[in-house]
Amino acid sequence: MCTRYSAMITNKFLAFLWRMGTVLLDEPMSRHTTYRTGGPADCLFIPNNPACLGEVREMAKKEGLPFLVIGGGSNILVSDKGIRGIVARVCGEVDAGIRTVAQKDESIVVFVDARVEKKAFLEWALRRGFSGMEFMAGLPGCIGGGIAMNAGTHIGWFSDILTRVRIIDKAGMLREKDITDEMISYRELRFEEGTIIVGGYFRLQKTNDPQSIQKIVEDIIREREQKHPLEYPSAGSVFKNPHGHFAWKLINDSGLRGYAIGGAKISEKHTNFIINTGSASSTDIYKLIRHVQEVVEKETHIRLEPEVKIIGEF
Ligand SMILES: Cc1cc2nc3c(=O)[nH]c(=O)nc-3n(C[C@H](O)[C@H](O)[C@H](O)COP(=O)(O)OP(=O)(O)OC[C@H]3O[C@@H](n4cnc5c(N)ncnc54)[C@H](O)[C@@H]3O)c2cc1C
């Protein structure tokens, strides 16, 4: 059952939301996901300051409305039926979203607002001659989503440079927390359920050779352009690499290169990417994900686990 809430959101609640940010009712999520698919969110809320989200979530709970936080939408698959309740989008341009909080010898600690795009943080650091964040080259989405996913590549992950986070905990309290080894996992930082990321503290190193860092970043971007099907909408790699294996190779060796369902297709360039060839629905993508899981399991006895977060009813 799929109950739409947009008509049921009270004027009082809407007035409250408008004081805190921008409100879009029945907003197509295809405008906010890199797959360019997904039905309407009953209420998409873009906060002026993510620190207000504890209060917003509490108010939503009192009104009986589901509540979800997303970032840049580059790692989510949203149902064609959309998302019920309030969806808070923590991503976008923000004034003074990056500030230096400590500087000692060759090392610096910066606080970065969850809404800052990874690309903007990378450019900020490159301009000032810092290193450590090169792995972010070519990664879409925002800092909050990157922290939640412990995003990264073979040269580094968020948890390599993230020392502390500012969060809203499940009780709605704004607080800070150090990153510990127990929290670090492949494509995930383990937080208590209901944690909203407001920002993170990153440790970077001053380099004497900023040009070489700039070159590393340019090389990574060039390599990603060659290897990834960036000319199509996607959410990057769909499946996590199982221990000791590469998901792309398992998919390729299972004969699925180029396999398509509707407008969703296994990229011929990189077989861990599902691309939207133009007319894909989220249902096409979802069916293809399930098909890949079944075929790869049958061929290799390995069940692939999606890295992409599947949201809503399928
Ligand atoms: C072309 C392409 C290439 C990619 N390459 C890579 C890659 O090399 N490595 C990699 O790791 N990823 C890659 N990705 C996936 C994706 O870009 C990353 O996972 C990214 O960090 C997600 O950030 P986002 O802001 O888009 O988050 P979203 O996709 O919006 O959200 C991802 C998850 O984080 C949660 N979340 C987001 N913001 C918050 C917050 N403030 N508080 C609490 N939870 C939050 C959401 O609920 C969701 O569960 C790629 C994607 C694309 C499209």
Coordinates of C-alpha atoms and ligand atoms in Angstrom, one line a residue, residues 34 68-76 90 114 118 138-142 144-146 148-149 151-153 187 195-197 224 228 230 234-237 273 307 309, ligand 1:
T34 CA 22.1 10.6 -11.1
L68 CA 14.6 10.3 5.0
V69 CA 17.8 12.2 4.4
I70 CA 19.6 12.0 1.0
G71 CA 22.7 13.8 -0.4
G72 CA 23.4 14.4 -4.1
G73 CA 21.4 11.3 -5.2
S74 CA 24.4 9.6 -6.8
N75 CA 24.1 6.3 -5.0
I76 CA 20.4 5.8 -4.7
V90 CA 21.5 17.7 2.2
A114 CA 27.7 18.0 4.7
K118 CA 33.1 16.6 -3.1
G138 CA 35.6 12.3 -10.1
L139 CA 33.4 11.2 -7.2
P140 CA 29.9 12.8 -7.5
G141 CA 27.6 13.9 -4.7
C142 CA 28.2 15.7 -1.4
G144 CA 27.4 14.0 3.9
G145 CA 26.7 11.2 1.4
G146 CA 30.4 10.5 1.0
A148 CA 27.6 7.9 5.1
M149 CA 28.9 5.6 2.3
A151 CA 33.0 6.5 -0.4
G152 CA 36.4 5.9 -2.1
T153 CA 38.5 4.1 -4.6
R187 CA 31.4 1.4 1.6
T195 CA 22.1 9.5 12.5
I196 CA 22.1 12.6 10.3
I197 CA 25.5 13.8 9.1
R224 CA 37.8 7.5 -15.0
H228 CA 33.5 4.6 -16.9
L230 CA 30.1 8.8 -18.0
S234 CA 24.2 5.9 -13.7
A235 CA 24.9 5.6 -10.0
G236 CA 28.5 4.3 -10.5
S237 CA 29.3 0.8 -9.4
F273 CA 27.7 0.0 -14.1
E307 CA 26.2 -0.8 -3.1
K309 CA 20.7 2.1 -1.8
Ligands
LIG1 C1 29.5 8.1 -12.2 C2 29.6 7.7 -10.8 C3 30.8 7.3 -10.3 C4 30.9 6.9 -8.9 N1 32.1 6.4 -8.5 C5 32.2 6.1 -7.2 C6 33.5 5.6 -6.6 O1 34.5 5.6 -7.3 N2 33.5 5.3 -5.3 C7 32.4 5.4 -4.5 O2 32.6 5.1 -3.3 N3 31.2 5.8 -5.0 C8 31.1 6.1 -6.3 N4 29.9 6.5 -6.8 C9 28.7 6.5 -5.9 C10 28.4 7.8 -5.1 O3 28.8 8.9 -5.9 C11 29.0 7.9 -3.7 O4 28.6 6.8 -2.9 C12 28.7 9.2 -3.0 O5 29.5 9.4 -1.9 C13 27.2 9.4 -2.6 O6 27.0 10.7 -2.2 P1 25.6 11.4 -2.4 O7 25.8 12.8 -1.7 O8 25.2 11.4 -3.8 O9 24.7 10.5 -1.5 P2 23.3 9.9 -1.9 O10 23.4 9.0 -3.0 O11 22.2 10.9 -1.9 O12 23.0 9.0 -0.5 C14 23.8 7.8 -0.3 C15 23.4 7.3 1.1 O13 23.9 8.2 2.1 C16 22.8 8.6 2.9 N5 23.0 10.0 3.2 C17 23.3 11.0 2.3 N6 23.6 12.2 3.0 C18 23.4 11.9 4.3 C19 23.5 12.7 5.5 N7 23.8 14.0 5.4 N8 23.2 12.1 6.7 C20 22.9 10.8 6.7 N9 22.8 10.0 5.7 C21 23.1 10.5 4.4 C22 21.5 8.4 2.1 O14 20.4 8.2 2.9 C23 21.9 7.1 1.3 O15 21.6 6.0 2.1 C24 29.7 6.9 -8.1 C25 28.5 7.4 -8.6 C26 28.5 7.8 -9.9 C27 27.2 8.4 -10.5

